[in-house]
C-alpha atoms as a printed R data frame, in Angstrom:
    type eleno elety resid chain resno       x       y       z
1   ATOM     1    CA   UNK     A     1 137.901  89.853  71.473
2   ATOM     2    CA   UNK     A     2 134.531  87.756  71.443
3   ATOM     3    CA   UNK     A     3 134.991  87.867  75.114
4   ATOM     4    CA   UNK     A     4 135.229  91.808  75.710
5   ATOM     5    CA   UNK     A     5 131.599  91.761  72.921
6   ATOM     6    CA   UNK     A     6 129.701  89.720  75.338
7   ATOM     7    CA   UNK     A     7 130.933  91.022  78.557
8   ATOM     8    CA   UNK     A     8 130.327  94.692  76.982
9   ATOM     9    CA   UNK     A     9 126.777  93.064  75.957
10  ATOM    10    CA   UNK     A    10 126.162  91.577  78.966
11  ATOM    11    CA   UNK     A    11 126.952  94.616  80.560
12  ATOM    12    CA   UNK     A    12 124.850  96.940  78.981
13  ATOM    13    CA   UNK     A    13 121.689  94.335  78.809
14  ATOM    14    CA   UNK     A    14 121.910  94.152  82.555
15  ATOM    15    CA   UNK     A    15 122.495  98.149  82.902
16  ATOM    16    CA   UNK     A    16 119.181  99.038  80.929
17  ATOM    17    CA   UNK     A    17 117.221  95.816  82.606
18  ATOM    18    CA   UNK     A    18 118.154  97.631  86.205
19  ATOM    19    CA   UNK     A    19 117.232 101.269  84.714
20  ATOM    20    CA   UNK     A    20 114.444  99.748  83.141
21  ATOM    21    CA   UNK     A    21 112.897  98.441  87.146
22  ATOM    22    CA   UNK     A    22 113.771 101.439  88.765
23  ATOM    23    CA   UNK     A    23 111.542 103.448  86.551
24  ATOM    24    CA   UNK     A    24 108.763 101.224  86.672
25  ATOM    25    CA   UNK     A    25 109.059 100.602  90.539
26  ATOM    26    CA   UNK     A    26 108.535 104.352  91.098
27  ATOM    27    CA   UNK     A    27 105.192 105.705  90.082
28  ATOM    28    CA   UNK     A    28 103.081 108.562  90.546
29  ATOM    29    CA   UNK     A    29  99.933 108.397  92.784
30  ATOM    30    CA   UNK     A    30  96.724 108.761  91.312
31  ATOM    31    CA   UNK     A    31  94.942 112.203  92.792
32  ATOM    32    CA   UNK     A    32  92.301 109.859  93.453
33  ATOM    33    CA   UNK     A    33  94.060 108.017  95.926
34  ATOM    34    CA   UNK     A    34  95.600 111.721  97.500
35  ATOM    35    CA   UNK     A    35  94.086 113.489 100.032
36  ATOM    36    CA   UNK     A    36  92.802 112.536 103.591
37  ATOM    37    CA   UNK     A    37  90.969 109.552 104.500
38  ATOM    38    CA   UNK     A    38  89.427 108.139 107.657
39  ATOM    39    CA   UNK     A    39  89.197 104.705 108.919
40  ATOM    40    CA   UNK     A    40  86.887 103.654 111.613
41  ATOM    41    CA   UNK     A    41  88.584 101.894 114.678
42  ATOM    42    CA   UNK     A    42  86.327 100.917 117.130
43  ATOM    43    CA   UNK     A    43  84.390 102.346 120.474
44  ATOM    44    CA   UNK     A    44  84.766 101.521 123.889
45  ATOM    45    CA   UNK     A    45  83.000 102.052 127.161
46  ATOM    46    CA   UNK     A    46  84.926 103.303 130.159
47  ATOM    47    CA   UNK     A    47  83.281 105.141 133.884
48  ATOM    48    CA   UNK     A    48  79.868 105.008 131.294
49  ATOM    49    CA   UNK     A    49  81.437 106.973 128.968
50  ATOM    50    CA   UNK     A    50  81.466 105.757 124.676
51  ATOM    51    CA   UNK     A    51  84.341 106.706 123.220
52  ATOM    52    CA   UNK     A    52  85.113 106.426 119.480
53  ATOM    53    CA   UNK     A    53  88.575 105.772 117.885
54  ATOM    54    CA   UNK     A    54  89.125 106.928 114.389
55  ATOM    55    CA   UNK     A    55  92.596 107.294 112.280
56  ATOM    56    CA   UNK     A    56  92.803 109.553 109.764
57  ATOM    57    CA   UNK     A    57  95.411 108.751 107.461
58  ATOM    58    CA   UNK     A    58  96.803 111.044 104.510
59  ATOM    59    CA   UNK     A    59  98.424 110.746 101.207
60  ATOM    60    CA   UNK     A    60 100.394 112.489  98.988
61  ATOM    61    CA   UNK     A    61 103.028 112.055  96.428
62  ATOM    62    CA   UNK     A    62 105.548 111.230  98.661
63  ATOM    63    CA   UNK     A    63 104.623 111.398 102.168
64  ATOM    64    CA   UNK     A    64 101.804 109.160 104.862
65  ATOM    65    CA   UNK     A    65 100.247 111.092 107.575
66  ATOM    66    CA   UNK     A    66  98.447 109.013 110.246
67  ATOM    67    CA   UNK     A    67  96.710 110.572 112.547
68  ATOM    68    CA   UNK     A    68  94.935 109.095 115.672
69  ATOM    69    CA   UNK     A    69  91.522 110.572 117.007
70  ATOM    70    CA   UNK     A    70  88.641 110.089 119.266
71  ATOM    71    CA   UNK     A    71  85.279 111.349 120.334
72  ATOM    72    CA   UNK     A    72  82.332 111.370 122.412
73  ATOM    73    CA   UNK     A    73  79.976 111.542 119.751
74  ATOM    74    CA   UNK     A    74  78.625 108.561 117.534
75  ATOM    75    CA   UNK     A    75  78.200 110.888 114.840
76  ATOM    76    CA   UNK     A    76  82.128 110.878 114.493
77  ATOM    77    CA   UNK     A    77  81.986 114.784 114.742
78  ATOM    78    CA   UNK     A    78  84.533 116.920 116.980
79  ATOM    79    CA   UNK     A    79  87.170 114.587 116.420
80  ATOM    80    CA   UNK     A    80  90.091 115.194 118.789
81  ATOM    81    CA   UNK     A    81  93.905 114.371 118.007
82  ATOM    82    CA   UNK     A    82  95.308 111.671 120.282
83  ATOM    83    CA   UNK     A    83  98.661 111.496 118.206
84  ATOM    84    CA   UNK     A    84 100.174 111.488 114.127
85  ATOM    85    CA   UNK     A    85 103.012 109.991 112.578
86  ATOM    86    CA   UNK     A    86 104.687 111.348 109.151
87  ATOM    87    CA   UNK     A    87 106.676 108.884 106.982
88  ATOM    88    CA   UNK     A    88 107.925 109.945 103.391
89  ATOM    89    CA   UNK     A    89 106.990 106.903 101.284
90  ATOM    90    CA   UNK     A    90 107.060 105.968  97.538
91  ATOM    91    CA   UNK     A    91 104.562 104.238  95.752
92  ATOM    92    CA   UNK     A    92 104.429 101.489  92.869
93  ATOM    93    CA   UNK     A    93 101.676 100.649  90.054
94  ATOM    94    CA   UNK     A    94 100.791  96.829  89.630
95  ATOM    95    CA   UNK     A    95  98.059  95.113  87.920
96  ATOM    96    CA   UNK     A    96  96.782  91.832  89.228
97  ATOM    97    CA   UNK     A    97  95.346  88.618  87.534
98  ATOM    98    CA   UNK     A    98  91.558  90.185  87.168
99  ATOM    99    CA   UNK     A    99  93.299  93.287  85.735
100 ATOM   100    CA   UNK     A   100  92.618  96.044  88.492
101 ATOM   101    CA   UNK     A   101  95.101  98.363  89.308
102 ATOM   102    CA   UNK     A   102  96.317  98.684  93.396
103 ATOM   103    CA   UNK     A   103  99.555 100.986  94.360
104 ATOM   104    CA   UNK     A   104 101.720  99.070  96.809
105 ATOM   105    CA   UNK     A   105 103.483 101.082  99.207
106 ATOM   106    CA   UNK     A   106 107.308 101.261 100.064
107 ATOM   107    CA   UNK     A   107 108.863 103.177 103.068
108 ATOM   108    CA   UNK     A   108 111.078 102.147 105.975
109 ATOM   109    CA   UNK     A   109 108.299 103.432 108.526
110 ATOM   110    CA   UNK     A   110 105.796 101.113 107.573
111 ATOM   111    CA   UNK     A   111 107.874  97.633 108.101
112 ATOM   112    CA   UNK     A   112 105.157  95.842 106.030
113 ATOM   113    CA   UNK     A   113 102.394  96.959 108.028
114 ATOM   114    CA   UNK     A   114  99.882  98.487 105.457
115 ATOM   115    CA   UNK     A   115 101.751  96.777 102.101
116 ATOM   116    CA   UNK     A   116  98.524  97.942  99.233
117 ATOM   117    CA   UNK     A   117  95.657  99.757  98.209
118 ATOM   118    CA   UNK     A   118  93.093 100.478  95.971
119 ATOM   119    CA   UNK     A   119  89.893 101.967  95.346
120 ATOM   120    CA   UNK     A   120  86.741 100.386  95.978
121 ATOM   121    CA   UNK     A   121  83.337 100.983  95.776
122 ATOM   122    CA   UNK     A   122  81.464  99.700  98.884
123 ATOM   123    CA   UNK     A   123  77.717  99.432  99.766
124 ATOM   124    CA   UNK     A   124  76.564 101.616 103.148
125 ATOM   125    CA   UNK     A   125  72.910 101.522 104.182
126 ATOM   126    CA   UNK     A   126  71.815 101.310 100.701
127 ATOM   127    CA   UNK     A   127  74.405 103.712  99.253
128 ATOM   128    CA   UNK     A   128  77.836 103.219  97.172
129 ATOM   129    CA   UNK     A   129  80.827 105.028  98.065
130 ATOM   130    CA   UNK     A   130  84.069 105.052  97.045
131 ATOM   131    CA   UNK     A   131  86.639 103.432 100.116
132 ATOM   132    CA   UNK     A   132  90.170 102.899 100.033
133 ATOM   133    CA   UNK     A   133  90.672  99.152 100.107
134 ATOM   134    CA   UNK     A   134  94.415  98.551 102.268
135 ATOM   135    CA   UNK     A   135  95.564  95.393 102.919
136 ATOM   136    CA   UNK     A   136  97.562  94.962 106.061
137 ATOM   137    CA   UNK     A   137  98.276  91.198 106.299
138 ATOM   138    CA   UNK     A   138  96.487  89.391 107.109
139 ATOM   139    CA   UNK     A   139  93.754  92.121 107.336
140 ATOM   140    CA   UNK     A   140  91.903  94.319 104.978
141 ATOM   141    CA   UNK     A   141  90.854  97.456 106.557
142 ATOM   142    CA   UNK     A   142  88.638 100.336 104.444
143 ATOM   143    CA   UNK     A   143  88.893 104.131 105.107
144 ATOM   144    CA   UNK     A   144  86.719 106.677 103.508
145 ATOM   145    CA   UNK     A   145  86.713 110.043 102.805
146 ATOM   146    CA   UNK     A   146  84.572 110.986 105.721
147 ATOM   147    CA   UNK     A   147  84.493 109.348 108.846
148 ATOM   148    CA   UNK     A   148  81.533 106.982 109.122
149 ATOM   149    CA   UNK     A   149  81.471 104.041 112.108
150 ATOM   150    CA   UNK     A   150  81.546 101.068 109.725
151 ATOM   151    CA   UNK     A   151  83.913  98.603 108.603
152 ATOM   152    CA   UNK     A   152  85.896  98.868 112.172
153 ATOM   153    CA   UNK     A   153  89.553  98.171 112.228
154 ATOM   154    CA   UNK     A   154  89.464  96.776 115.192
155 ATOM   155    CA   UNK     A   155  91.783  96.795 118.487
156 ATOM   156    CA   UNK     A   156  95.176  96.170 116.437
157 ATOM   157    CA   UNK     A   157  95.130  99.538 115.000
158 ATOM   158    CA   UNK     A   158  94.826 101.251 118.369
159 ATOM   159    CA   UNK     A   159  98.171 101.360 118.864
160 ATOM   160    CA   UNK     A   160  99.721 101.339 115.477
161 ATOM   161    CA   UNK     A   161 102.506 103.600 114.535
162 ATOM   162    CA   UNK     A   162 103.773 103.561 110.896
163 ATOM   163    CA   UNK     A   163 107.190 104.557 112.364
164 ATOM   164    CA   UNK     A   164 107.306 102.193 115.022
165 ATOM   165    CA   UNK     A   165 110.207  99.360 113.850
């Protein structure tokens, strides 16, 4: 009889510990963080020609959009789609040690390629703007709401397809 208690306690402790992770793994995103944000990739020079990369990605409750682009102009302007990628994707809250909140980001398309983010503020020719801090080990890349040619991603993200496994 003891036996059947703690199994039946056992039982139901572990039942509302897994229901209890589930919840918490899932969480909303932040309308700050939703919407469409640009990263800057780099430039490069070919026949005498500058061309500017750019990837635009995009957020929304449960979905990643990233988008890649290039131009002509250093400006960033007429932007022209290259290719985009669509992954749906879940999101979960966390707090680290100096108590500021970053989303980490779950999906089968991403592998562990872009695995956080949060927002920043970041200092650009004398001005603050907000940036989307994303860590992609081992690199931290920054994407803003417009595009702007600083804080390049560099060459690894030329080619870089959330989907590609």
């Amino acid at each position: 009889m003891k036996r059947h208690i703690l199994v039946g306690v056992v039982s139901l402790g572990l039942t509302l510990l897994a229901g209890g992770v589930t919840a918490q793994a899932k969480s909303q995103l932040p309308k700050s963080y939703q919407g469409t944000w640009y990263g800057y990739v780099c430039s490069e020079k070919v026949d005498y020609v500058r061309t500017y990369n750019v990837v635009k990605v995009g957020f929304t409750r449960n979905r990643f959009d990233y988008a890649y682009l290039k131009t002509t102009h250093s400006d960033l302007s007429q932007l022209d789609w290259q290719w985009e990628e669509h992954t749906l994707t879940s999101y979960s809250k966390k707090v680290n040690k100096h108590h500021q909140t970053y989303y980490t980001i779950s999906t089968a398309g991403f592998a562990d390629d872009i695995n956080r983010m949060r927002l920043v503020t970041v200092k650009i020719n004398g001005q603050r703007l907000q940036a989307l801090k994303m860590t992609a080990q081992p690199d931290t890349l920054y994407a803003f709401r417009q595009p702007l040619r600083t804080h390049a991603w560099g060459w690894d993200f030329e080619d870089f397809a959330p989907t590609d496994v």
